[in-house]
Amino acid sequence: MRNFISVKDIGNLNDALLKAKEVKENPFANQTLGKNKTALLIFFNSSLRTRLSTQKAAMNLGMNVMVLDVNQGAWKLESEIGVIMDGDKPEHMLEAIPVMGAYCDVIGVRSFAQFESKSDDYNEVILNQFIRYSGKPVFSMEAATRHPLQSFADLITIEQFKKKDKPKVVLTWAPHPRALPQAVPNSFAEWMNATDYEFVITHPEGYELDNQFVREATVEYDKEKAYKNADFIYAKNWSAYIDPNYGKVLSTDRDWTVDSRKMKLTNNAYFMHCLPVRRNMIVSDEVIDSKQSIVIPQAANRVVSAQVVLSEILRNL
Ligand code: CP
């Protein structure tokens, strides 16, 4: 593996899951793999889990880790090519990225959708500049359109908890007061479509995701019908993708909050969310505090997914 941007980069999912199992059983088996190698983690946006789990994974592999919060203490970076730099951004990515590449062996990048240009977001302008100009392997720590380390951890979690070979997994939109990117649901759909699970997406009309991610998933607008016999309920808010509403909040209808009434329709489903989660908007206290909530083991598996990915990158340096 050179770069890790989407499910395609992980290769065979069963092989990846076997590697995840090995990491879970013995996280310190490859402590010399990263000796004298440095991971640089670049954050354009806030993070708790990704920041800590990726550092932990790198440390488990014996790597050195450097973290840069671009918007706190670094020069503001310009990304537009050919621009006259007479504004508030004193450094261009064309210099900053190769400089960062000179200081490390592997680069992780978190760069959310900015909702200024759908085309820039969906062409992953920032992430692709790192791939193009850093000279180093790049892995996504959530980009504009995908969050593959999260989705890989989600898959590991479903495999850990599933009680049947082909569980019914339901991705449900849930309300949130702010406009959030589509990266998590896009990516989750992409990874679920790579499995042989029964995969259903439910959301209010107007919240349709990009077809390149939805593909063969069943889209069910009737949420009660979608919940029926589900083995996993995966909740997430996202803003509208379809033009002219790209990046807009169209609804905050709390009838879509994951609650006990709807969970009773399921096959005693587990509740999942990537976190951070807004209680009593996305999910009721009762559901997230129930024994069917697996959000903490799901977050713990972020170390495992990051460690598998870093191991594969290190083996190919
Ligand atoms: N799920 C996730 O990526 O969490 P953070 O935003 O805290 O990293």
Tab-separated table of C-alpha atoms in Angstrom, residues 21-295:
chain	number	residue	atom	x	y	z
A	21	LYS	CA	-7.437	-9.660	14.384
A	22	GLU	CA	-3.664	-10.143	14.715
A	23	VAL	CA	-3.219	-6.510	15.800
A	24	LYS	CA	-6.011	-6.872	18.380
A	25	GLU	CA	-4.467	-10.054	19.778
A	26	ASN	CA	-0.934	-8.682	19.930
A	27	PRO	CA	-0.655	-4.917	19.354
A	28	PHE	CA	3.091	-4.910	20.066
A	29	ALA	CA	4.141	-7.711	17.684
A	30	ASN	CA	5.698	-5.255	15.197
A	31	GLN	CA	7.374	-2.714	17.426
A	32	THR	CA	10.477	-2.544	15.238
A	33	LEU	CA	8.593	-2.033	11.950
A	34	GLY	CA	8.445	1.729	12.480
A	35	LYS	CA	11.882	2.180	14.083
A	36	ASN	CA	13.435	5.488	12.963
A	37	LYS	CA	10.345	6.275	10.863
A	38	THR	CA	8.283	9.398	11.461
A	39	ALA	CA	4.548	9.882	10.971
A	40	LEU	CA	3.420	13.485	10.499
A	41	LEU	CA	-0.271	14.003	11.250
A	42	ILE	CA	-1.696	17.187	9.725
A	43	PHE	CA	-5.036	18.471	11.025
A	44	PHE	CA	-6.965	21.175	9.166
A	45	ASN	CA	-9.957	20.316	11.424
A	46	SER	CA	-10.588	19.293	15.034
A	47	SER	CA	-10.301	15.711	16.234
A	48	LEU	CA	-10.251	13.623	19.390
A	49	ARG	CA	-10.380	9.963	18.263
A	50	THR	CA	-8.416	10.220	15.031
A	51	ARG	CA	-5.665	12.270	16.651
A	52	LEU	CA	-5.206	9.908	19.612
A	53	SER	CA	-5.853	6.555	17.950
A	54	THR	CA	-3.484	7.246	15.060
A	55	GLN	CA	-0.729	8.369	17.430
A	56	LYS	CA	-1.288	5.262	19.551
A	57	ALA	CA	-1.160	3.028	16.471
A	58	ALA	CA	2.082	4.660	15.304
A	59	MET	CA	3.626	4.304	18.772
A	60	ASN	CA	2.627	0.610	18.871
A	61	LEU	CA	4.707	0.220	15.709
A	62	GLY	CA	7.702	2.031	17.208
A	63	MET	CA	7.286	5.159	15.074
A	64	ASN	CA	8.021	8.745	16.010
A	65	VAL	CA	4.988	10.994	15.664
A	66	MET	CA	4.628	14.720	14.947
A	67	VAL	CA	1.248	16.482	14.953
A	68	LEU	CA	0.518	19.803	13.266
A	69	ASP	CA	-2.734	21.722	13.702
A	70	VAL	CA	-2.574	23.884	10.615
A	71	ASN	CA	-5.006	26.484	11.946
A	72	GLN	CA	-3.328	26.841	15.337
A	73	GLY	CA	0.205	28.177	15.197
A	74	ALA	CA	1.142	27.329	11.600
A	75	TRP	CA	1.057	29.766	8.694
A	76	LYS	CA	-2.310	29.939	6.962
A	77	LEU	CA	-1.988	27.919	3.758
A	78	GLU	CA	-3.123	28.916	0.274
A	79	SER	CA	-4.305	26.040	-1.934
A	80	GLU	CA	-5.416	27.813	-5.117
A	81	ILE	CA	-2.929	27.415	-7.960
A	82	GLY	CA	-1.959	30.628	-9.793
A	83	VAL	CA	-3.509	32.940	-7.206
A	84	ILE	CA	-2.002	36.375	-6.447
A	85	MET	CA	-1.133	35.961	-2.779
A	86	ASP	CA	-2.177	39.403	-1.545
A	87	GLY	CA	-4.654	38.088	1.056
A	88	ASP	CA	-4.312	36.655	4.562
A	89	LYS	CA	-2.497	33.439	3.606
A	90	PRO	CA	1.311	33.884	3.705
A	91	GLU	CA	2.359	30.400	2.552
A	92	HIS	CA	1.351	28.279	-0.440
A	93	MET	CA	0.787	24.542	-0.192
A	94	LEU	CA	3.187	24.190	-3.143
A	95	GLU	CA	6.065	24.949	-0.740
A	96	ALA	CA	4.510	23.852	2.569
A	97	ILE	CA	3.645	20.316	1.472
A	98	PRO	CA	7.092	19.285	0.144
A	99	VAL	CA	8.654	20.881	3.248
A	100	MET	CA	6.389	18.737	5.460
A	101	GLY	CA	7.307	15.723	3.321
A	102	ALA	CA	11.000	16.424	3.967
A	103	TYR	CA	10.480	15.991	7.717
A	104	CYS	CA	8.705	12.605	7.766
A	105	ASP	CA	8.200	9.205	6.156
A	106	VAL	CA	4.387	9.017	6.176
A	107	ILE	CA	1.779	11.813	6.202
A	108	GLY	CA	-1.765	11.617	7.602
A	109	VAL	CA	-4.134	14.403	6.545
A	110	ARG	CA	-7.477	15.531	7.960
A	111	SER	CA	-9.189	17.998	5.657
A	112	PHE	CA	-13.001	18.236	5.717
A	113	ALA	CA	-15.318	19.431	2.964
A	114	GLN	CA	-15.414	23.226	3.028
A	115	PHE	CA	-18.814	23.593	1.304
A	116	GLU	CA	-17.465	26.510	-0.767
A	117	SER	CA	-17.226	24.465	-3.962
A	118	LYS	CA	-18.798	21.024	-4.383
A	119	SER	CA	-16.379	20.335	-7.203
A	120	ASP	CA	-13.327	21.188	-5.039
A	121	ASP	CA	-14.703	19.046	-2.207
A	122	TYR	CA	-15.548	16.050	-4.391
A	123	ASN	CA	-12.240	16.325	-6.278
A	124	GLU	CA	-10.430	16.205	-2.916
A	125	VAL	CA	-8.268	19.212	-3.826
A	126	ILE	CA	-6.376	19.383	-0.503
A	127	LEU	CA	-5.751	15.651	-0.088
A	128	ASN	CA	-4.627	15.309	-3.693
A	129	GLN	CA	-2.141	18.166	-3.290
A	130	PHE	CA	-0.526	16.201	-0.444
A	131	ILE	CA	-0.402	13.074	-2.612
A	132	ARG	CA	1.066	15.023	-5.506
A	133	TYR	CA	3.592	17.285	-3.782
A	134	SER	CA	4.718	15.589	-0.533
A	135	GLY	CA	6.776	12.794	-2.102
A	136	LYS	CA	5.626	10.579	0.796
A	137	PRO	CA	2.822	8.033	1.328
A	138	VAL	CA	-0.368	9.787	2.393
A	139	PHE	CA	-3.253	8.367	4.389
A	140	SER	CA	-6.603	10.041	4.941
A	141	MET	CA	-7.631	10.884	8.495
A	142	GLU	CA	-10.984	12.075	7.044
A	143	ALA	CA	-11.048	13.986	3.818
A	144	ALA	CA	-13.858	15.857	2.074
A	145	THR	CA	-15.642	12.777	0.760
A	146	ARG	CA	-14.444	9.764	2.786
A	147	HIS	CA	-13.305	8.688	6.258
A	148	PRO	CA	-11.715	5.302	5.513
A	149	LEU	CA	-9.947	4.746	8.874
A	150	GLN	CA	-13.357	5.157	10.524
A	151	SER	CA	-15.091	2.843	8.054
A	152	PHE	CA	-12.434	0.166	8.464
A	153	ALA	CA	-12.886	0.388	12.269
A	154	ASP	CA	-16.666	0.174	11.729
A	155	LEU	CA	-16.237	-3.010	9.703
A	156	ILE	CA	-13.917	-4.513	12.353
A	157	THR	CA	-16.579	-3.691	14.976
A	158	ILE	CA	-19.429	-5.272	13.019
A	159	GLU	CA	-17.321	-8.424	12.516
A	160	GLN	CA	-16.593	-8.431	16.260
A	161	PHE	CA	-20.270	-8.227	17.288
A	162	LYS	CA	-22.243	-9.866	14.471
A	163	LYS	CA	-24.275	-12.972	15.334
A	164	LYS	CA	-24.927	-14.091	11.770
A	165	ASP	CA	-22.793	-14.261	8.616
A	166	LYS	CA	-24.767	-11.638	6.716
A	167	PRO	CA	-26.221	-9.139	9.184
A	168	LYS	CA	-28.678	-6.440	8.195
A	169	VAL	CA	-26.837	-3.134	8.605
A	170	VAL	CA	-28.844	0.092	8.464
A	171	LEU	CA	-27.275	3.517	7.997
A	172	THR	CA	-29.766	6.109	9.223
A	173	TRP	CA	-29.611	9.886	8.836
A	174	ALA	CA	-30.290	11.634	12.170
A	175	PRO	CA	-30.809	15.326	12.989
A	176	HIS	CA	-28.057	17.793	13.885
A	177	PRO	CA	-28.157	21.593	14.169
A	178	ARG	CA	-25.130	22.237	11.922
A	179	ALA	CA	-24.211	21.310	8.361
A	180	LEU	CA	-21.924	18.274	8.431
A	181	PRO	CA	-20.009	16.728	5.525
A	182	GLN	CA	-21.044	13.483	3.803
A	183	ALA	CA	-17.629	11.836	4.328
A	184	VAL	CA	-18.644	9.351	7.037
A	185	PRO	CA	-21.855	8.089	5.382
A	186	ASN	CA	-20.208	8.024	1.925
A	187	SER	CA	-17.313	6.017	3.248
A	188	PHE	CA	-19.445	3.716	5.401
A	189	ALA	CA	-21.598	2.954	2.341
A	190	GLU	CA	-18.505	2.258	0.252
A	191	TRP	CA	-17.145	-0.229	2.813
A	192	MET	CA	-20.513	-1.894	3.433
A	193	ASN	CA	-20.987	-2.324	-0.315
A	194	ALA	CA	-17.663	-4.188	-0.372
A	195	THR	CA	-19.115	-6.807	2.018
A	196	ASP	CA	-21.900	-9.335	1.478
A	197	TYR	CA	-24.038	-7.863	4.296
A	198	GLU	CA	-27.615	-6.696	3.703
A	199	PHE	CA	-27.120	-2.921	3.597
A	200	VAL	CA	-29.927	-0.351	3.813
A	201	ILE	CA	-29.703	3.465	3.902
A	202	THR	CA	-32.605	5.477	5.292
A	203	HIS	CA	-32.943	9.273	5.266
A	204	PRO	CA	-35.497	12.004	4.620
A	205	GLU	CA	-36.084	12.933	0.982
A	206	GLY	CA	-33.498	15.486	-0.159
A	207	TYR	CA	-30.630	13.787	1.691
A	208	GLU	CA	-29.685	11.397	-1.137
A	209	LEU	CA	-25.955	10.641	-1.193
A	210	ASP	CA	-23.731	10.528	-4.267
A	211	ASN	CA	-24.549	7.412	-6.337
A	212	GLN	CA	-20.871	6.463	-6.547
A	213	PHE	CA	-21.144	5.564	-2.835
A	214	VAL	CA	-24.756	4.333	-2.645
A	215	ARG	CA	-24.404	1.930	-5.571
A	216	GLU	CA	-26.321	-1.290	-4.881
A	217	ALA	CA	-27.450	-0.352	-1.352
A	218	THR	CA	-31.196	-0.315	-0.711
A	219	VAL	CA	-32.467	3.220	-0.070
A	220	GLU	CA	-35.604	3.150	2.102
A	221	TYR	CA	-37.318	6.455	2.918
A	222	ASP	CA	-39.645	4.750	5.423
A	223	LYS	CA	-37.377	4.604	8.482
A	224	GLU	CA	-39.610	2.202	10.444
A	225	LYS	CA	-39.467	-0.227	7.507
A	226	ALA	CA	-35.671	0.185	7.339
A	227	TYR	CA	-35.226	-0.515	11.060
A	228	LYS	CA	-37.278	-3.736	10.869
A	229	ASN	CA	-35.085	-6.755	11.725
A	230	ALA	CA	-31.882	-4.710	11.577
A	231	ASP	CA	-28.872	-6.200	13.366
A	232	PHE	CA	-26.914	-2.921	13.419
A	233	ILE	CA	-28.199	0.663	13.416
A	234	TYR	CA	-25.471	3.081	12.340
A	235	ALA	CA	-26.555	6.689	12.899
A	236	LYS	CA	-24.988	9.748	11.302
A	237	ASN	CA	-26.037	13.203	10.293
A	238	TRP	CA	-25.050	14.640	6.941
A	239	SER	CA	-25.974	17.758	5.015
A	240	ALA	CA	-27.610	17.667	1.593
A	241	TYR	CA	-25.485	16.481	-1.335
A	242	ILE	CA	-27.905	17.190	-4.190
A	243	ASP	CA	-27.731	20.597	-5.922
A	244	PRO	CA	-28.860	23.323	-5.374
A	245	ASN	CA	-28.818	22.372	-1.667
A	246	TYR	CA	-25.234	21.059	-1.398
A	247	GLY	CA	-23.975	21.539	2.171
A	248	LYS	CA	-27.328	22.756	3.525
A	249	VAL	CA	-29.389	21.600	6.524
A	250	LEU	CA	-32.853	20.737	5.155
A	251	SER	CA	-34.325	19.195	8.301
A	252	THR	CA	-33.760	18.860	12.036
A	253	ASP	CA	-36.769	16.554	12.468
A	254	ARG	CA	-36.259	14.739	15.758
A	255	ASP	CA	-38.558	11.974	14.607
A	256	TRP	CA	-35.311	10.696	13.007
A	257	THR	CA	-33.460	10.601	16.355
A	258	VAL	CA	-32.517	6.991	17.165
A	259	ASP	CA	-34.786	6.126	20.101
A	260	SER	CA	-36.042	3.070	21.970
A	261	ARG	CA	-39.321	3.010	20.061
A	262	LYS	CA	-37.554	2.513	16.735
A	263	MET	CA	-34.880	0.226	18.209
A	264	LYS	CA	-37.732	-2.108	19.309
A	265	LEU	CA	-38.448	-2.724	15.610
A	266	THR	CA	-34.977	-4.226	15.137
A	267	ASN	CA	-33.515	-7.637	15.783
A	268	ASN	CA	-32.156	-6.347	19.124
A	269	ALA	CA	-29.741	-4.294	17.022
A	270	TYR	CA	-26.473	-2.850	18.173
A	271	PHE	CA	-26.229	0.939	18.036
A	272	MET	CA	-23.183	2.471	16.312
A	273	HIS	CA	-21.963	6.024	15.750
A	274	CYS	CA	-18.497	7.292	14.825
A	275	LEU	CA	-18.578	9.977	17.593
A	276	PRO	CA	-18.611	12.766	18.563
A	277	VAL	CA	-22.385	12.414	18.942
A	278	ARG	CA	-25.029	14.920	20.047
A	279	ARG	CA	-27.201	13.171	22.627
A	280	ASN	CA	-30.952	13.520	22.208
A	281	MET	CA	-30.447	14.897	18.704
A	282	ILE	CA	-28.761	11.930	16.971
A	283	VAL	CA	-29.586	9.330	19.634
A	284	SER	CA	-31.566	9.250	22.872
A	285	ASP	CA	-29.738	8.846	26.180
A	286	GLU	CA	-31.643	5.606	26.671
A	287	VAL	CA	-30.246	4.031	23.486
A	288	ILE	CA	-26.651	5.234	23.757
A	289	ASP	CA	-26.538	4.223	27.436
A	290	SER	CA	-28.050	0.785	26.748
A	291	LYS	CA	-26.032	-2.423	26.577
A	292	GLN	CA	-26.746	-2.531	22.827
A	293	SER	CA	-24.644	0.588	22.294
A	294	ILE	CA	-21.177	-0.333	21.008
A	295	VAL	CA	-19.840	3.157	20.354
